[in-house]
PDB file of C-alpha atoms in Angstrom:
ATOM      1  CA  MET P  19     -72.561  22.729 -87.254  1.00 47.00           C
ATOM      2  CA  LYS P  20     -75.581  20.539 -86.467  1.00 44.00           C
ATOM      3  CA  SER P  21     -73.448  17.401 -86.507  1.00 46.00           C
ATOM      4  CA  SER P  22     -70.901  18.962 -84.151  1.00 47.00           C
ATOM      5  CA  VAL P  23     -73.665  19.921 -81.653  1.00 42.00           C
ATOM      6  CA  SER P  24     -75.058  16.391 -81.861  1.00 45.00           C
ATOM      7  CA  ASP P  25     -71.606  14.885 -81.269  1.00 49.00           C
ATOM      8  CA  ARG P  26     -71.132  17.085 -78.177  1.00 47.00           C
ATOM      9  CA  LEU P  27     -74.523  16.131 -76.835  1.00 39.00           C
ATOM     10  CA  ILE P  28     -73.835  12.455 -77.369  1.00 43.00           C
ATOM     11  CA  ARG P  29     -70.418  12.737 -75.648  1.00 49.00           C
ATOM     12  CA  SER P  30     -71.995  14.667 -72.713  1.00 46.00           C
ATOM     13  CA  THR P  31     -74.729  12.067 -72.382  1.00 45.00           C
ATOM     14  CA  GLY P  32     -72.163   9.269 -72.502  1.00 48.00           C
ATOM     15  CA  ASP P  33     -70.031  10.954 -69.838  1.00 50.00           C
ATOM     16  CA  LEU P  34     -73.112  11.375 -67.631  1.00 43.00           C
ATOM     17  CA  VAL P  35     -74.024   7.696 -68.017  1.00 42.00           C
ATOM     18  CA  TRP P  36     -70.480   6.556 -67.207  1.00 44.00           C
ATOM     19  CA  GLY P  37     -70.388   8.908 -64.225  1.00 47.00           C
ATOM     20  CA  LEU P  38     -73.596   7.448 -62.893  1.00 44.00           C
ATOM     21  CA  VAL P  39     -72.304   3.930 -63.462  1.00 43.00           C
ATOM     22  CA  PHE P  40     -69.013   4.725 -61.694  1.00 43.00           C
ATOM     23  CA  ALA P  41     -70.844   6.296 -58.745  1.00 45.00           C
ATOM     24  CA  SER P  42     -73.081   3.260 -58.446  1.00 48.00           C
ATOM     25  CA  LEU P  43     -70.048   0.971 -58.388  1.00 42.00           C
ATOM     26  CA  LEU P  44     -68.449   3.071 -55.604  1.00 42.00           C
ATOM     27  CA  THR P  45     -71.604   2.898 -53.543  1.00 46.00           C
ATOM     28  CA  ILE P  46     -71.884  -0.879 -53.949  1.00 43.00           C
ATOM     29  CA  THR P  47     -68.226  -1.338 -53.013  1.00 43.00           C
ATOM     30  CA  ALA P  48     -68.600   0.824 -49.913  1.00 42.00           C
ATOM     31  CA  ILE P  49     -71.647  -1.098 -48.793  1.00 40.00           C
ATOM     32  CA  SER P  50     -69.851  -4.406 -49.378  1.00 41.00           C
ATOM     33  CA  VAL P  51     -66.783  -3.345 -47.374  1.00 38.00           C
ATOM     34  CA  THR P  52     -68.952  -2.083 -44.505  1.00 38.00           C
ATOM     35  CA  THR P  53     -70.938  -5.310 -44.463  1.00 35.00           C
ATOM     36  CA  VAL P  54     -67.788  -7.444 -44.491  1.00 33.00           C
ATOM     37  CA  GLY P  55     -66.336  -5.339 -41.679  1.00 37.00           C
ATOM     38  CA  ILE P  56     -69.458  -5.904 -39.567  1.00 29.00           C
ATOM     39  CA  ILE P  57     -69.417  -9.617 -40.203  1.00 33.00           C
ATOM     40  CA  LYS P  58     -65.741  -9.851 -39.230  1.00 37.00           C
ATOM     41  CA  THR P  59     -66.327  -7.784 -36.133  1.00 38.00           C
ATOM     42  CA  ASN P  60     -69.246 -10.001 -35.151  1.00 41.00           C
ATOM     43  CA  GLU P  61     -67.155 -13.118 -35.813  1.00 40.00           C
ATOM     44  CA  GLN P  62     -64.273 -11.828 -33.685  1.00 40.00           C
ATOM     45  CA  THR P  63     -66.618 -10.890 -30.879  1.00 36.00           C
ATOM     46  CA  SER P  64     -68.347 -14.236 -30.898  1.00 35.00           C
ATOM     47  CA  THR P  65     -65.168 -16.327 -31.000  1.00 36.00           C
ATOM     48  CA  VAL P  66     -63.230 -14.649 -28.099  1.00 33.00           C
ATOM     49  CA  PRO P  67     -62.615 -17.486 -25.601  1.00 35.00           C
ATOM     50  CA  VAL P  68     -63.738 -16.983 -22.051  1.00 35.00           C
ATOM     51  CA  GLU P  69     -60.903 -17.672 -19.558  1.00 35.00           C
ATOM     52  CA  SER P  70     -61.796 -20.349 -17.088  1.00 37.00           C
ATOM     53  CA  PRO P  71     -60.801 -19.716 -13.468  1.00 35.00           C
ATOM     54  CA  ARG P  72     -57.413 -21.090 -12.483  1.00 33.00           C
ATOM     55  CA  GLU P  73     -57.293 -24.193 -10.308  1.00 38.00           C
ATOM     56  CA  THR P  74     -55.991 -23.553  -6.826  1.00 32.00           C
ATOM     57  CA  LYS P  75     -53.105 -25.659  -5.620  1.00 45.00           C
ATOM     58  CA  LEU P  76     -53.706 -28.270  -2.980  1.00 51.00           C
ATOM     59  CA  ASP P  77     -52.639 -26.887   0.402  1.00 72.00           C
ATOM     60  CA  GLU P  78     -50.399 -29.586   1.812  1.00 75.00           C
ATOM     61  CA  TRP P  79     -50.512 -27.930   5.247  1.00 79.00           C
ATOM     62  CA  ARG P  80     -54.308 -28.149   5.526  1.00 77.00           C
ATOM     63  CA  GLY P  81     -55.088 -30.319   8.511  1.00 81.00           C
ATOM     64  CA  ALA P  82     -51.413 -30.697   9.459  1.00 83.00           C
ATOM     65  CA  GLY P  83     -50.896 -31.328  13.161  1.00 89.00           C
ATOM     66  CA  LEU P  84     -48.668 -33.111  15.640  1.00 92.00           C
ATOM     67  CA  GLU P  85     -48.955 -36.403  13.775  1.00 94.00           C
ATOM     68  CA  ALA P  86     -48.587 -37.317  10.082  1.00 93.00           C
ATOM     69  CA  SER P  87     -48.464 -40.564   8.160  1.00 92.00           C
ATOM     70  CA  ALA P  88     -47.255 -41.595   4.746  1.00 91.00           C
ATOM     71  CA  GLY P  89     -46.451 -45.037   3.415  1.00 92.00           C
ATOM     72  CA  ASP P  90     -45.749 -47.312   6.384  1.00 94.00           C
ATOM     73  CA  ALA P  91     -44.465 -44.487   8.596  1.00 93.00           C
ATOM     74  CA  VAL P  92     -46.338 -42.618  11.322  1.00 95.00           C
ATOM     75  CA  VAL P  93     -44.414 -39.624  12.714  1.00 94.00           C
ATOM     76  CA  LYS P  94     -45.449 -37.671  15.776  1.00 95.00           C
ATOM     77  CA  VAL P  95     -44.022 -34.591  17.486  1.00 95.00           C
ATOM     78  CA  MET P  96     -43.427 -35.608  21.076  1.00 96.00           C
ATOM     79  CA  GLN P  97     -41.754 -32.491  22.474  1.00 95.00           C
ATOM     80  CA  ALA P  98     -40.393 -29.113  21.297  1.00 95.00           C
ATOM     81  CA  GLU P  99     -38.302 -26.915  23.527  1.00 95.00           C
ATOM     82  CA  VAL P 100     -35.626 -24.231  23.198  1.00 96.00           C
ATOM     83  CA  GLY P 101     -32.453 -24.814  25.168  1.00 95.00           C
ATOM     84  CA  PRO P 102     -28.864 -25.945  24.999  1.00 95.00           C
ATOM     85  CA  ILE P 103     -27.725 -29.228  23.432  1.00 91.00           C
ATOM     86  CA  GLN P 104     -26.347 -32.011  25.587  1.00 92.00           C
ATOM     87  CA  TYR P 105     -23.291 -33.342  23.830  1.00 89.00           C
ATOM     88  CA  ARG P 106     -21.593 -36.680  24.381  1.00 87.00           C
ATOM     89  CA  THR P 107     -18.092 -37.628  23.246  1.00 88.00           C
ATOM     90  CA  LEU P 108     -16.795 -41.085  22.302  1.00 85.00           C
ATOM     91  CA  GLU P 109     -15.378 -41.326  25.795  1.00 86.00           C
ATOM     92  CA  ASP P 110     -18.935 -40.819  27.146  1.00 86.00           C
ATOM     93  CA  ILE P 111     -18.104 -37.336  28.465  1.00 88.00           C
ATOM     94  CA  GLN P 112     -21.123 -35.072  28.448  1.00 89.00           C
ATOM     95  CA  PHE P 113     -21.239 -31.267  28.256  1.00 90.00           C
ATOM     96  CA  GLN P 114     -23.720 -28.579  27.217  1.00 90.00           C
ATOM     97  CA  SER P 115     -23.584 -26.131  24.364  1.00 90.00           C
ATOM     98  CA  ALA P 116     -23.265 -22.427  25.058  1.00 92.00           C
ATOM     99  CA  GLU P 117     -25.868 -21.608  22.385  1.00 92.00           C
ATOM    100  CA  GLU P 118     -29.560 -22.476  22.548  1.00 95.00           C
ATOM    101  CA  PHE P 119     -31.328 -24.452  19.811  1.00 95.00           C
ATOM    102  CA  LEU P 120     -34.773 -25.876  19.091  1.00 95.00           C
ATOM    103  CA  ASN P 121     -34.733 -29.454  20.378  1.00 95.00           C
ATOM    104  CA  LEU P 122     -37.428 -31.382  18.530  1.00 95.00           C
ATOM    105  CA  LYS P 123     -38.277 -34.893  19.788  1.00 95.00           C
ATOM    106  CA  ILE P 124     -40.185 -37.098  17.374  1.00 95.00           C
ATOM    107  CA  SER P 125     -41.360 -40.704  17.286  1.00 95.00           C
ATOM    108  CA  ILE P 126     -41.339 -42.860  14.153  1.00 95.00           C
ATOM    109  CA  ARG P 127     -43.578 -45.906  14.026  1.00 95.00           C
ATOM    110  CA  ASN P 128     -43.577 -48.670  11.393  1.00 95.00           C
ATOM    111  CA  ARG P 129     -47.219 -49.547  10.927  1.00 95.00           C
ATOM    112  CA  SER P 130     -46.525 -52.352   8.428  1.00 95.00           C
ATOM    113  CA  LYS P 131     -47.361 -55.865   9.575  1.00 95.00           C
ATOM    114  CA  VAL P 132     -44.751 -57.592   7.418  1.00 96.00           C
ATOM    115  CA  LYS P 133     -41.972 -55.167   6.338  1.00 95.00           C
ATOM    116  CA  LYS P 134     -38.836 -54.153   8.176  1.00 95.00           C
ATOM    117  CA  TYR P 135     -37.211 -50.780   7.523  1.00 93.00           C
ATOM    118  CA  SER P 136     -33.898 -49.075   8.276  1.00 89.00           C
ATOM    119  CA  TYR P 137     -34.109 -45.597   9.897  1.00 88.00           C
ATOM    120  CA  LEU P 138     -31.233 -43.161   9.526  1.00 86.00           C
ATOM    121  CA  SER P 139     -31.513 -40.073  11.728  1.00 85.00           C
ATOM    122  CA  LEU P 140     -32.509 -36.988   9.778  1.00 79.00           C
ATOM    123  CA  GLY P 141     -30.382 -34.807  12.039  1.00 73.00           C
ATOM    124  CA  LEU P 142     -27.192 -36.558  10.938  1.00 72.00           C
ATOM    125  CA  TYR P 143     -27.187 -36.037   7.217  1.00 66.00           C
ATOM    126  CA  HIS P 144     -29.849 -33.636   5.993  1.00 66.00           C
ATOM    127  CA  THR P 145     -28.626 -30.041   5.351  1.00 64.00           C
ATOM    128  CA  ALA P 146     -31.778 -28.518   3.733  1.00 66.00           C
ATOM    129  CA  GLU P 147     -32.672 -25.107   5.171  1.00 68.00           C
ATOM    130  CA  ASP P 148     -36.373 -25.089   4.320  1.00 77.00           C
ATOM    131  CA  LEU P 149     -37.633 -28.106   6.326  1.00 88.00           C
ATOM    132  CA  LEU P 150     -38.763 -25.949   9.270  1.00 93.00           C
ATOM    133  CA  GLN P 151     -40.342 -22.526   9.066  1.00 93.00           C
ATOM    134  CA  ASP P 152     -42.635 -20.251  11.042  1.00 94.00           C
ATOM    135  CA  GLU P 153     -45.715 -18.230  10.031  1.00 93.00           C
ATOM    136  CA  TYR P 154     -43.512 -15.294   8.984  1.00 94.00           C
ATOM    137  CA  GLY P 155     -41.587 -17.291   6.419  1.00 92.00           C
ATOM    138  CA  ASN P 156     -38.401 -17.617   8.494  1.00 95.00           C
ATOM    139  CA  ASN P 157     -36.484 -20.823   7.760  1.00 94.00           C
ATOM    140  CA  TYR P 158     -34.595 -22.710  10.442  1.00 93.00           C
ATOM    141  CA  PRO P 159     -31.858 -25.067   9.228  1.00 90.00           C
ATOM    142  CA  ILE P 160     -30.975 -28.381  10.851  1.00 89.00           C
ATOM    143  CA  TYR P 161     -27.972 -28.248  13.153  1.00 87.00           C
ATOM    144  CA  ILE P 162     -25.449 -31.043  12.661  1.00 82.00           C
ATOM    145  CA  SER P 163     -23.127 -31.548  15.620  1.00 78.00           C
ATOM    146  CA  GLY P 164     -20.213 -32.908  13.664  1.00 75.00           C
ATOM    147  CA  THR P 165     -17.711 -35.195  15.417  1.00 77.00           C
ATOM    148  CA  VAL P 166     -19.496 -35.268  18.795  1.00 84.00           C
ATOM    149  CA  GLY P 167     -22.817 -36.966  19.455  1.00 85.00           C
ATOM    150  CA  VAL P 168     -26.032 -35.476  20.837  1.00 88.00           C
ATOM    151  CA  VAL P 169     -27.737 -37.160  23.774  1.00 90.00           C
ATOM    152  CA  GLY P 170     -31.155 -38.430  22.630  1.00 89.00           C
ATOM    153  CA  GLN P 171     -30.265 -38.478  18.944  1.00 88.00           C
ATOM    154  CA  LEU P 172     -30.246 -41.755  17.020  1.00 88.00           C
ATOM    155  CA  ASN P 173     -27.687 -42.775  14.486  1.00 85.00           C
ATOM    156  CA  TYR P 174     -29.337 -45.763  12.955  1.00 86.00           C
ATOM    157  CA  ALA P 175     -32.168 -48.083  13.905  1.00 91.00           C
ATOM    158  CA  ASN P 176     -33.974 -51.127  12.528  1.00 93.00           C
ATOM    159  CA  LEU P 177     -37.715 -50.631  12.465  1.00 93.00           C
ATOM    160  CA  TYR P 178     -39.476 -53.974  12.657  1.00 96.00           C
ATOM    161  CA  PRO P 179     -43.202 -54.297  11.912  1.00 96.00           C
ATOM    162  CA  GLY P 180     -45.221 -52.414  14.542  1.00 96.00           C
ATOM    163  CA  GLN P 181     -42.083 -51.024  16.229  1.00 95.00           C
ATOM    164  CA  SER P 182     -41.459 -47.364  17.190  1.00 95.00           C
ATOM    165  CA  VAL P 183     -38.290 -45.364  17.888  1.00 94.00           C
ATOM    166  CA  GLU P 184     -37.739 -41.831  19.205  1.00 94.00           C
ATOM    167  CA  ASP P 185     -35.262 -39.425  17.714  1.00 93.00           C
ATOM    168  CA  LEU P 186     -34.046 -35.854  18.410  1.00 93.00           C
ATOM    169  CA  ILE P 187     -33.637 -33.295  15.629  1.00 92.00           C
ATOM    170  CA  ILE P 188     -31.828 -29.994  16.351  1.00 93.00           C
ATOM    171  CA  PHE P 189     -32.843 -26.816  14.558  1.00 93.00           C
ATOM    172  CA  ALA P 190     -31.785 -23.203  14.805  1.00 93.00           C
ATOM    173  CA  ARG P 191     -33.694 -21.328  17.531  1.00 95.00           C
ATOM    174  CA  PRO P 192     -36.881 -19.699  16.221  1.00 95.00           C
ATOM    175  CA  VAL P 193     -37.641 -16.031  16.768  1.00 95.00           C
ATOM    176  CA  LYS P 194     -39.515 -15.157  19.936  1.00 94.00           C
ATOM    177  CA  SER P 195     -42.546 -13.800  18.059  1.00 95.00           C
ATOM    178  CA  ALA P 196     -43.153 -17.111  16.262  1.00 95.00           C
ATOM    179  CA  ARG P 197     -46.309 -18.915  17.403  1.00 95.00           C
ATOM    180  CA  HIS P 198     -46.473 -21.841  14.952  1.00 94.00           C
ATOM    181  CA  LEU P 199     -43.820 -23.943  13.327  1.00 95.00           C
ATOM    182  CA  ARG P 200     -44.224 -26.052  10.217  1.00 93.00           C
ATOM    183  CA  LEU P 201     -42.068 -29.100   9.626  1.00 93.00           C
ATOM    184  CA  CYS P 202     -41.776 -30.870   6.257  1.00 91.00           C
ATOM    185  CA  LEU P 203     -39.945 -34.202   6.581  1.00 89.00           C
ATOM    186  CA  PRO P 204     -38.569 -35.409   3.218  1.00 86.00           C
ATOM    187  CA  GLY P 205     -39.788 -38.699   1.810  1.00 83.00           C
ATOM    188  CA  ALA P 206     -37.677 -41.792   2.533  1.00 84.00           C
ATOM    189  CA  ALA P 207     -37.952 -45.519   1.922  1.00 81.00           C
ATOM    190  CA  ILE P 208     -40.285 -45.980   4.891  1.00 88.00           C
ATOM    191  CA  THR P 209     -42.787 -43.422   3.539  1.00 89.00           C
ATOM    192  CA  GLY P 210     -42.669 -44.556  -0.089  1.00 86.00           C
ATOM    193  CA  GLY P 211     -40.954 -41.301  -1.011  1.00 87.00           C
ATOM    194  CA  LYS P 212     -43.838 -39.125   0.201  1.00 90.00           C
ATOM    195  CA  PRO P 213     -43.070 -36.137   2.441  1.00 90.00           C
ATOM    196  CA  LEU P 214     -44.714 -35.686   5.814  1.00 91.00           C
ATOM    197  CA  TYR P 215     -46.207 -32.367   6.903  1.00 94.00           C
ATOM    198  CA  LEU P 216     -46.458 -31.499  10.610  1.00 94.00           C
ATOM    199  CA  GLN P 217     -47.460 -28.337  12.444  1.00 93.00           C
ATOM    200  CA  PHE P 218     -46.992 -27.544  16.131  1.00 95.00           C
ATOM    201  CA  PRO P 219     -46.888 -24.601  18.560  1.00 94.00           C
ATOM    202  CA  ALA P 220     -43.568 -22.819  18.846  1.00 94.00           C
ATOM    203  CA  PRO P 221     -42.068 -23.312  22.337  1.00 90.00           C
TER     204      PRO P 221
END
């Protein structure tokens, strides 16, 4: 009987000790997990990259006016008016169009002192619709006359050093509410491939 009571007491004491040990291990594990979680949270917070402000694009139209230069070319808007086109046939017979267009007269000067260039009229071959636009985003395509010529429009010209020529480009008529027109002339050999940006009041 005495030995059985002693055995039970020893087993109860052993269970209590193991229970305390197990509880201590759980507490240590919980503290470790919590500590690791805090460290990870702090690391994540400290390593979040701060976004730098995006760079703004260069505004090509800033400072654009009646004159622009690129490469060896200097282009200037001489006149802009809305009206009919004056046609001319191969037999030199002239007649007016029934529809009104934007008649844009420009000058092209070769400012090089040594190089000669060949100028081909933009109004004869370019069909892009986004060369001319107004402040509302309306685009005005170039008008190509076709088989008949237009009085004042060049076909081809040699531009010698220091020489200037004048040309006429025909566009679709702008809306009446337009106040400003923007013209982007594509780059050619005379400009070194760089486009020219011009801005002028709508007629």
